[in-house]
Short mmCIF file of C-alpha atoms and ligand atoms in Angstrom, two decimals:
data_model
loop_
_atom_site.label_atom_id
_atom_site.label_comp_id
_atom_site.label_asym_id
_atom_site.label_seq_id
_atom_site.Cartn_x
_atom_site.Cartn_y
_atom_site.Cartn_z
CA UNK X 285 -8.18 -13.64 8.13
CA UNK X 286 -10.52 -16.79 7.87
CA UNK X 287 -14.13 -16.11 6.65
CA UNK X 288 -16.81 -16.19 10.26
CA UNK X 289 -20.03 -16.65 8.11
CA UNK X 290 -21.05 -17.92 4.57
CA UNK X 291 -21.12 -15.14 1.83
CA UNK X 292 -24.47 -15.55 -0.55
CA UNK X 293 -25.66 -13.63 -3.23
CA UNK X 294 -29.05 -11.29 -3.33
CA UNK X 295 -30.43 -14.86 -4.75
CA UNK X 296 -29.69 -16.71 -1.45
CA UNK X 297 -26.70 -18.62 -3.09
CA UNK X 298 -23.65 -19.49 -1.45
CA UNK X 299 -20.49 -17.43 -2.99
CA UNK X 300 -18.01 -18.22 -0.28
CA UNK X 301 -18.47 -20.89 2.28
CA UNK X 302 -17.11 -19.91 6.04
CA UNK X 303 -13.61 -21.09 6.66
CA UNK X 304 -11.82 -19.63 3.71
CA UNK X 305 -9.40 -17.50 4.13
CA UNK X 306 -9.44 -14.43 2.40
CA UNK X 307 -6.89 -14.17 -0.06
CA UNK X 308 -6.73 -11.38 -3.07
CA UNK X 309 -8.92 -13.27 -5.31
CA UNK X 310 -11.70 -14.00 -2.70
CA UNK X 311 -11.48 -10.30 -1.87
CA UNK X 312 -11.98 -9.80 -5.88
CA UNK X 313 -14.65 -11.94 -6.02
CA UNK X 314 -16.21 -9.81 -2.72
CA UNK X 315 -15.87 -6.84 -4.80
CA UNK X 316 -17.42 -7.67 -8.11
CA UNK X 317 -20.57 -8.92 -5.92
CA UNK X 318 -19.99 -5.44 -4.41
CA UNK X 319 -20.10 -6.79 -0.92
CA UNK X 320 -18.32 -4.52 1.64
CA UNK X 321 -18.64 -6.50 4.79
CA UNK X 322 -17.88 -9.96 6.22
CA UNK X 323 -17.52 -11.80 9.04
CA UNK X 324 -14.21 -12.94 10.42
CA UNK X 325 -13.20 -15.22 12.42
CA UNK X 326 -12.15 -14.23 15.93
CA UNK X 327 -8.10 -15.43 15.95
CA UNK X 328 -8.06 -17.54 18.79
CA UNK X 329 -3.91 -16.75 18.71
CA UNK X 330 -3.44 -12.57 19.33
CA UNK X 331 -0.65 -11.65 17.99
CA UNK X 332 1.66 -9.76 19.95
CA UNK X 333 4.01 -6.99 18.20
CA UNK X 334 7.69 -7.58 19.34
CA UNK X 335 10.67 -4.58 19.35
CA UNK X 336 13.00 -6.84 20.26
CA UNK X 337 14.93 -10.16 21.08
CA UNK X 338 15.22 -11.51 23.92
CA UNK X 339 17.50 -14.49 24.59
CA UNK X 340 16.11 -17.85 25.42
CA UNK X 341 18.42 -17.55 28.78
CA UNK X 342 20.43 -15.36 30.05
CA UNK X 343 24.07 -15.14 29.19
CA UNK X 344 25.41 -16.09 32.61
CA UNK X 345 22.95 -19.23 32.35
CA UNK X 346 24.09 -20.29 29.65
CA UNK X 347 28.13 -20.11 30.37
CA UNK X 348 27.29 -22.22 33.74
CA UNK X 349 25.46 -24.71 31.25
CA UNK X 350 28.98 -24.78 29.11
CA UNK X 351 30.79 -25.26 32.22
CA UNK X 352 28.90 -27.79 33.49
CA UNK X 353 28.62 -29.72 30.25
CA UNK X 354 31.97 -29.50 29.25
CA UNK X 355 32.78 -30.92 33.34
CA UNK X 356 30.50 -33.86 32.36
CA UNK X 357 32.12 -34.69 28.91
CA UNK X 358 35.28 -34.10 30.36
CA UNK X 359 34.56 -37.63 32.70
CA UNK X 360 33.06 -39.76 29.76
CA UNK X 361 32.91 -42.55 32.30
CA UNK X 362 32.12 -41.08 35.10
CA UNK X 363 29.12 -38.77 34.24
CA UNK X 364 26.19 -39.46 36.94
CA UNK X 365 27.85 -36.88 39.54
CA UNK X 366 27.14 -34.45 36.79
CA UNK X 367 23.71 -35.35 35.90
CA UNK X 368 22.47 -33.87 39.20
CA UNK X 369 23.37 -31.01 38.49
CA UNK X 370 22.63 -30.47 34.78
CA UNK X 371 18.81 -31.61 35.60
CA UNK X 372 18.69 -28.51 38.12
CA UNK X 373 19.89 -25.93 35.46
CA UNK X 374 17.57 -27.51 32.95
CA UNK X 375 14.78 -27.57 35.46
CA UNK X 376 15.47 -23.38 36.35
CA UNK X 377 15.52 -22.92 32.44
CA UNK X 378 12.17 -24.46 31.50
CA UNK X 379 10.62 -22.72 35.06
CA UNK X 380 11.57 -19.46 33.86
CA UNK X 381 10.77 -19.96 30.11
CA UNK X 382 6.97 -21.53 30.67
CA UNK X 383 6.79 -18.05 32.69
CA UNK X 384 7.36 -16.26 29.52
CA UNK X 385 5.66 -15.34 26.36
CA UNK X 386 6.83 -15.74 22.94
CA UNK X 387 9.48 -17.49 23.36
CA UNK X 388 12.05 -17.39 20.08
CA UNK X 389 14.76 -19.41 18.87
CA UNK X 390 17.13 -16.53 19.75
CA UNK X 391 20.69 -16.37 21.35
CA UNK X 392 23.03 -13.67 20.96
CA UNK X 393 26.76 -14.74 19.68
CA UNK X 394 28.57 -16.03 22.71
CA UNK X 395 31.99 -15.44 22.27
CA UNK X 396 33.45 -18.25 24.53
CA UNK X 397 37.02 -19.54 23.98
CA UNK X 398 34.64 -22.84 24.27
CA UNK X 399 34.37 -25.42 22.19
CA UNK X 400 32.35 -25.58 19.72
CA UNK X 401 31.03 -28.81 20.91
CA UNK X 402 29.86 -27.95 24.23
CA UNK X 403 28.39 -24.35 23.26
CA UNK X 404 26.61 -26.58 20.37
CA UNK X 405 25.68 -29.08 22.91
CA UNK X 406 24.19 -25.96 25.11
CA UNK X 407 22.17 -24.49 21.99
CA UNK X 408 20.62 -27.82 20.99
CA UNK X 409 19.11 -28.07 24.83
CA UNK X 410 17.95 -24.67 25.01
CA UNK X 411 16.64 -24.55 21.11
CA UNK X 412 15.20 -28.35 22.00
CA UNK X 413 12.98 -27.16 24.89
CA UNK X 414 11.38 -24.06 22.81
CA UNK X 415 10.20 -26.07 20.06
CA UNK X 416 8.58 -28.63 22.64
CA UNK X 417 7.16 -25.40 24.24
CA UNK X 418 5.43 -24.48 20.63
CA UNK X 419 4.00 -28.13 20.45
CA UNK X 420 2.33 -27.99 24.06
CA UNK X 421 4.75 -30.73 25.48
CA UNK X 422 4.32 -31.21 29.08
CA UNK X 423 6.65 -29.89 31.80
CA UNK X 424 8.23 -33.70 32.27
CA UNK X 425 9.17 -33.80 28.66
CA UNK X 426 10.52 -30.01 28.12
CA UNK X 427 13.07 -31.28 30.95
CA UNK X 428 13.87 -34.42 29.02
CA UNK X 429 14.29 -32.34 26.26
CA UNK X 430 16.89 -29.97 27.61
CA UNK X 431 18.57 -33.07 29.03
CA UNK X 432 18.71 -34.77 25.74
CA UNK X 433 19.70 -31.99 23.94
CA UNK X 434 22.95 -31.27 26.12
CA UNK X 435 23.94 -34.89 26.09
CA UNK X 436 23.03 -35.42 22.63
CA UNK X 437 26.47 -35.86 21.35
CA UNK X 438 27.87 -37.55 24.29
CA UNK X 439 29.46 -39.88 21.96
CA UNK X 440 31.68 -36.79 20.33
CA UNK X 441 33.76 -37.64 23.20
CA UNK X 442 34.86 -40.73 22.21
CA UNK X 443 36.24 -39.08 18.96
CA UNK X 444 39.55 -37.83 18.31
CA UNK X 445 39.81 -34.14 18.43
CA UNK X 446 41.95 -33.92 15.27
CA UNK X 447 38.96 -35.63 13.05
CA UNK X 448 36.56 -33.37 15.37
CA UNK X 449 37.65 -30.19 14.31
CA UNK X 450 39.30 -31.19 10.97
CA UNK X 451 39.40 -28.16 8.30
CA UNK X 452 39.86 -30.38 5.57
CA UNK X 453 37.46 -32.84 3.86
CA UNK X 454 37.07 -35.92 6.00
CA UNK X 455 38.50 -39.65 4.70
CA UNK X 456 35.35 -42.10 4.64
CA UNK X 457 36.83 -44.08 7.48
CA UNK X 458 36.99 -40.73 9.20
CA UNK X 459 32.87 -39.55 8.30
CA UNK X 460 32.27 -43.27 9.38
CA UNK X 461 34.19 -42.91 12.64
CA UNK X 462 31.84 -39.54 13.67
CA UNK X 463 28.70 -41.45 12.63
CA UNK X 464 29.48 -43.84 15.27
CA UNK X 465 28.81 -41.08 17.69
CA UNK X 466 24.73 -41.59 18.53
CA UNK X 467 25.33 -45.04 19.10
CA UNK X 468 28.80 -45.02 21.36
CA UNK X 469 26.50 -41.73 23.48
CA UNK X 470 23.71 -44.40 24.27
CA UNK X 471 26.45 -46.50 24.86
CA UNK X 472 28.09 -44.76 26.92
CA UNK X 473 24.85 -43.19 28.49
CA UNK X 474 23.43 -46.54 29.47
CA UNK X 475 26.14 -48.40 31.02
CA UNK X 476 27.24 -44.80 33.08
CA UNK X 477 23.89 -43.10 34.52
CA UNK X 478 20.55 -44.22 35.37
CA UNK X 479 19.58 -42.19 33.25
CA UNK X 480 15.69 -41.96 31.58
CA UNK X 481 15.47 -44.37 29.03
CA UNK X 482 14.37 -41.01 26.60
CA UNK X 483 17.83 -39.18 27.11
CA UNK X 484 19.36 -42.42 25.75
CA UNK X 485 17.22 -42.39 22.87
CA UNK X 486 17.90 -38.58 21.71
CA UNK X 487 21.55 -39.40 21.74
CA UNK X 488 21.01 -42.53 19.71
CA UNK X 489 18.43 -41.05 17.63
CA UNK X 490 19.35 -37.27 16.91
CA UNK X 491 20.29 -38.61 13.14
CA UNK X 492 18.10 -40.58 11.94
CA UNK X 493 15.70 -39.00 9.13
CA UNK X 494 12.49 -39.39 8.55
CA UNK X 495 12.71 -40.90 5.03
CA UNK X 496 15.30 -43.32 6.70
CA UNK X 497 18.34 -41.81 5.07
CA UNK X 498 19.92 -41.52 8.78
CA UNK X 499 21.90 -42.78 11.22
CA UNK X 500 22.84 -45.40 13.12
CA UNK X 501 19.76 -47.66 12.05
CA UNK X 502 18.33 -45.59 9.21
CA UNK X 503 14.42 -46.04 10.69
CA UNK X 504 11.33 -44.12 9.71
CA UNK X 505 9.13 -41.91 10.96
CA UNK X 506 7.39 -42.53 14.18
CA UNK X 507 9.75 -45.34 14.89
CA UNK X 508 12.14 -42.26 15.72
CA UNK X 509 11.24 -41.25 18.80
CA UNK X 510 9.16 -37.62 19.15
CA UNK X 511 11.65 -36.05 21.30
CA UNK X 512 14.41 -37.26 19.28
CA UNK X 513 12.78 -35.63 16.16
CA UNK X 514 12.94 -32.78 18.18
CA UNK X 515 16.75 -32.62 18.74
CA UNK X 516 17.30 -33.42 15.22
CA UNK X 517 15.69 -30.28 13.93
CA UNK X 518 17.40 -28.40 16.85
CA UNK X 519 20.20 -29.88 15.88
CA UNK X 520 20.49 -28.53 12.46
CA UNK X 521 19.33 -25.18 12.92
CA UNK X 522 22.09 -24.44 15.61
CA UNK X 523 24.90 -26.38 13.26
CA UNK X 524 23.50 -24.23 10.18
CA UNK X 525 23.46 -20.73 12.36
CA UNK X 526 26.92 -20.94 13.78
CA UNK X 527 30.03 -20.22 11.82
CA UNK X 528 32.26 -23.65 11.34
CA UNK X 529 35.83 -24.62 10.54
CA UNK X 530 35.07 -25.06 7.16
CA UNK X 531 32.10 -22.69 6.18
CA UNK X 532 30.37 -19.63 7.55
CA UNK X 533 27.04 -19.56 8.96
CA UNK X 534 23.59 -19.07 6.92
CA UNK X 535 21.51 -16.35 7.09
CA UNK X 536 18.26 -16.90 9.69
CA UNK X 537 16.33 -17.20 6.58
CA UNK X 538 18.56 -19.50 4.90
CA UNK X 539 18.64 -21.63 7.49
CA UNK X 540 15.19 -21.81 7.98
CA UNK X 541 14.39 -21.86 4.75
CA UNK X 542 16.43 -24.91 4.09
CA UNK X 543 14.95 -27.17 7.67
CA UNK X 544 11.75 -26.30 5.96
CA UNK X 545 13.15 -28.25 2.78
CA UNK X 546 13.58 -31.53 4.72
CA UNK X 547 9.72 -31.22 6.01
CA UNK X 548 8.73 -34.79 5.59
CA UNK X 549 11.09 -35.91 3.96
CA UNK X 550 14.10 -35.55 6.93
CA UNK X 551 12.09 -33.95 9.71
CA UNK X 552 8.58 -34.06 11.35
CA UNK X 553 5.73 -32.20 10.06
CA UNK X 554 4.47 -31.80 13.34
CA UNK X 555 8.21 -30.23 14.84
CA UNK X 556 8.43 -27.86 11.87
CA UNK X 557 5.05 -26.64 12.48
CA UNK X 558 6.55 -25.65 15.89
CA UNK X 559 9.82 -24.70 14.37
CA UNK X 560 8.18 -22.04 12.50
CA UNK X 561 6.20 -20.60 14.89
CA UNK X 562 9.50 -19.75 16.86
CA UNK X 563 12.62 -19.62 14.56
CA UNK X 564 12.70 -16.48 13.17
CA UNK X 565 13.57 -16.12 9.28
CA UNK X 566 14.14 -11.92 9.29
CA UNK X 567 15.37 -10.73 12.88
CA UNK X 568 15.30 -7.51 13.88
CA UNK X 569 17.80 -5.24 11.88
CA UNK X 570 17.67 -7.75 8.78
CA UNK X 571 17.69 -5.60 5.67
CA UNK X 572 14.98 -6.60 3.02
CA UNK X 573 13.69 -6.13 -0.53
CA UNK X 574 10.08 -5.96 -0.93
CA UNK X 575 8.26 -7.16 -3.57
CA UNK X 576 6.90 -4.04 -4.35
CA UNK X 577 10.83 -3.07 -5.06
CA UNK X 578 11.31 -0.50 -1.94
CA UNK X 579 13.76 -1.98 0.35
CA UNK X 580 13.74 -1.73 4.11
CA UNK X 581 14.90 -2.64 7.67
CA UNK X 582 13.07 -5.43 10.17
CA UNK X 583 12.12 -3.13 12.96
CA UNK X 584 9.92 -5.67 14.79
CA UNK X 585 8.46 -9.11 14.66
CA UNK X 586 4.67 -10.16 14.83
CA UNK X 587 4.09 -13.14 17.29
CA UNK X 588 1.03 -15.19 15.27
CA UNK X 589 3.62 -15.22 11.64
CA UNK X 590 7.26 -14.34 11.78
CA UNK X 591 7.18 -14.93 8.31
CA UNK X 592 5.42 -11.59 7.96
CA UNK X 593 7.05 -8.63 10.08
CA UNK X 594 7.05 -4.85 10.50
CA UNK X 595 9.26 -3.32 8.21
CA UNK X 596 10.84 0.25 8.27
CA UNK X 597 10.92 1.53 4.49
CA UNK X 598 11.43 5.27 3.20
CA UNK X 599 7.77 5.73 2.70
CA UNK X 600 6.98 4.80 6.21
CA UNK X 601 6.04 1.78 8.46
CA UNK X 602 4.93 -1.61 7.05
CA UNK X 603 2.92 -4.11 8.89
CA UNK X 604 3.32 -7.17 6.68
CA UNK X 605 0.77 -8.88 8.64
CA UNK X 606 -2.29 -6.41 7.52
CA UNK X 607 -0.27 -6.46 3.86
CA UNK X 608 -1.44 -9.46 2.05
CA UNK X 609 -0.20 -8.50 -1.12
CA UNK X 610 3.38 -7.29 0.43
CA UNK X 611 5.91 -10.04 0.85
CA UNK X 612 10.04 -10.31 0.99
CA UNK X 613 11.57 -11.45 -1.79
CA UNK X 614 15.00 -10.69 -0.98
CA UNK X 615 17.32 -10.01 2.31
CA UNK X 616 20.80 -8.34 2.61
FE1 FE2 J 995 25.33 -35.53 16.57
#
């Protein structure tokens, strides 16, 4: 809650100047002055209380997508006949998601005898064109982003299965050979399809970091381009989410927990801002500790701070949201 009007004293001083949220000591403060009213601001945002999930598409949408993707891998060189029809999936999926409200990073475990690659591939896209949805991106670019996100790692293709899907730890000529991937997918991308010049990029671009520790040209900031620092986050979050070769998945908190780490430093303030207002750190049915010690179940989320959801406890039903001094400090 953000303070509507200034607070004075019976002297006509200002205590609390409008704006300020009001955290436990300003409502301290409130009390000693024994004032028992303010104004608040109206929230422009209303939240919205959520019971459940729902996928970003639909299960049958997204095999097609896998199909479809894994068709247009499957010709490296010969990829434009597939393009056509990628761009009409992509185009359904961001009609029927700007149709929707509260739209989450969510999709339920798919368990395809896919690859990895191409249900990755899938993710990214779908994951990409949510978090452009959070920062207001216009229709054109939400396509571009579902585009760039399935073709992302075009470049995979050109990389031998064995080093692909390796258990072990890779050889430095091996890491070196799957860095080469972003620039071999614009590559590759370029000289196949007449493609939009902003598809190439995300496939060139989708690792490069923001502090220039990334790949292929290790640039900074905005010389990444935005919908490229869109995919990388994307990116990340699916990889860390999905259970690998060589280590299980993280927890949703975990995971976003550690993309909020590389704020600034690998990703863009501005896409994490988005990020967190749709990845969601304690899904329904995550177990949690509260800091008051009484440990509960995550029996719904609240749309304006998923940080802060309802919680089913012993003792009853917890609204984190109205709970300012209530927060999770652990989850099972
Ligand atoms: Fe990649």
């Amino acid at each position: 809650m953000i303070l509507a009007q200034d607070v004075v004293d019976k002297y006509g001083r200002i205590l609390i100047a409008s704006g300020i949220p009001l955290k436990r000591e300003i409502l301290n403060l409130l009390e000693k002055h024994e004032i028992v009213s303010v104004f608040i601001r109206k929230s422009k945002v209303e939240n919205i209380q959520m019971e459940s999930m729902e996928d970003v598409a639909s299960m049958a949408t997204r095999l097609k997508l896998i199909s479809n993707v894994k068709d247009a891998f499957s010709k490296a060189y010969g990829i434009a006949e597939h393009l056509v029809v990628l761009q009409n999936y992509v185009e359904d999926v961001v009609h029927t998601l700007i149709k929707r409200k509260n739209v989450l990073l969510y999709l339920q475990d798919l368990d395809s005898a896919s690859d990895y690659l191409f249900l990755h591939s899938v993710n990214v896209g779908l994951f990409s064109i949510v978090i452009g949805m959070a920062m207001n991106l216009p229709h054109e670019e939400l396509c571009l982003l579902g585009m760039g996100g399935l073709l992302h790692d075009f470049g995979k293709t050109s990389i031998s299965s064995e080093i692909l899907n390796k258990q072990g730890q890779l050889t430095l000529a091996e890491f070196n050979e799957i860095k080469e991937h972003a620039a071999v997918g614009y590559k590759m991308l370029k000289t196949d399809a007449q493609l939009d010049y902003r598809i190439m990029f995300m496939a060139l671009q989708h690792h490069e970091r923001c502090n220039g520790s990334g790949y292929p040209w290790g640039i900074l900031n905005d010389k990444i381009h935005h919908l490229a620092r869109i995919v990388a986050v994307a990116d990340v979050y699916d990889a860390l989410t999905t259970d690998r070769v060589y280590r299980s998945r993280l927890s949703s908190f975990a995971a976003v927990q550690m993309i909020n780490e590389g704020d600034r430093i690998h990703f863009d303030s501005h896409v994490i801002a988005a990020f967190n207002k749709v990845a969601i750190p304690y899904p329904i049915g995550c177990c949690v500790t509260l800091n008051h010690g009484k440990d509960g179940k995550v029996i719904g989320l609240n749309s304006m701070d998923l940080f802060r959801p309802i919680i089913s406890t012993q003792q009853g039903m917890v609204n984190l949201l109205h709970e300012a001094d209530l927060s999770i400090i652990a989850t099972r």
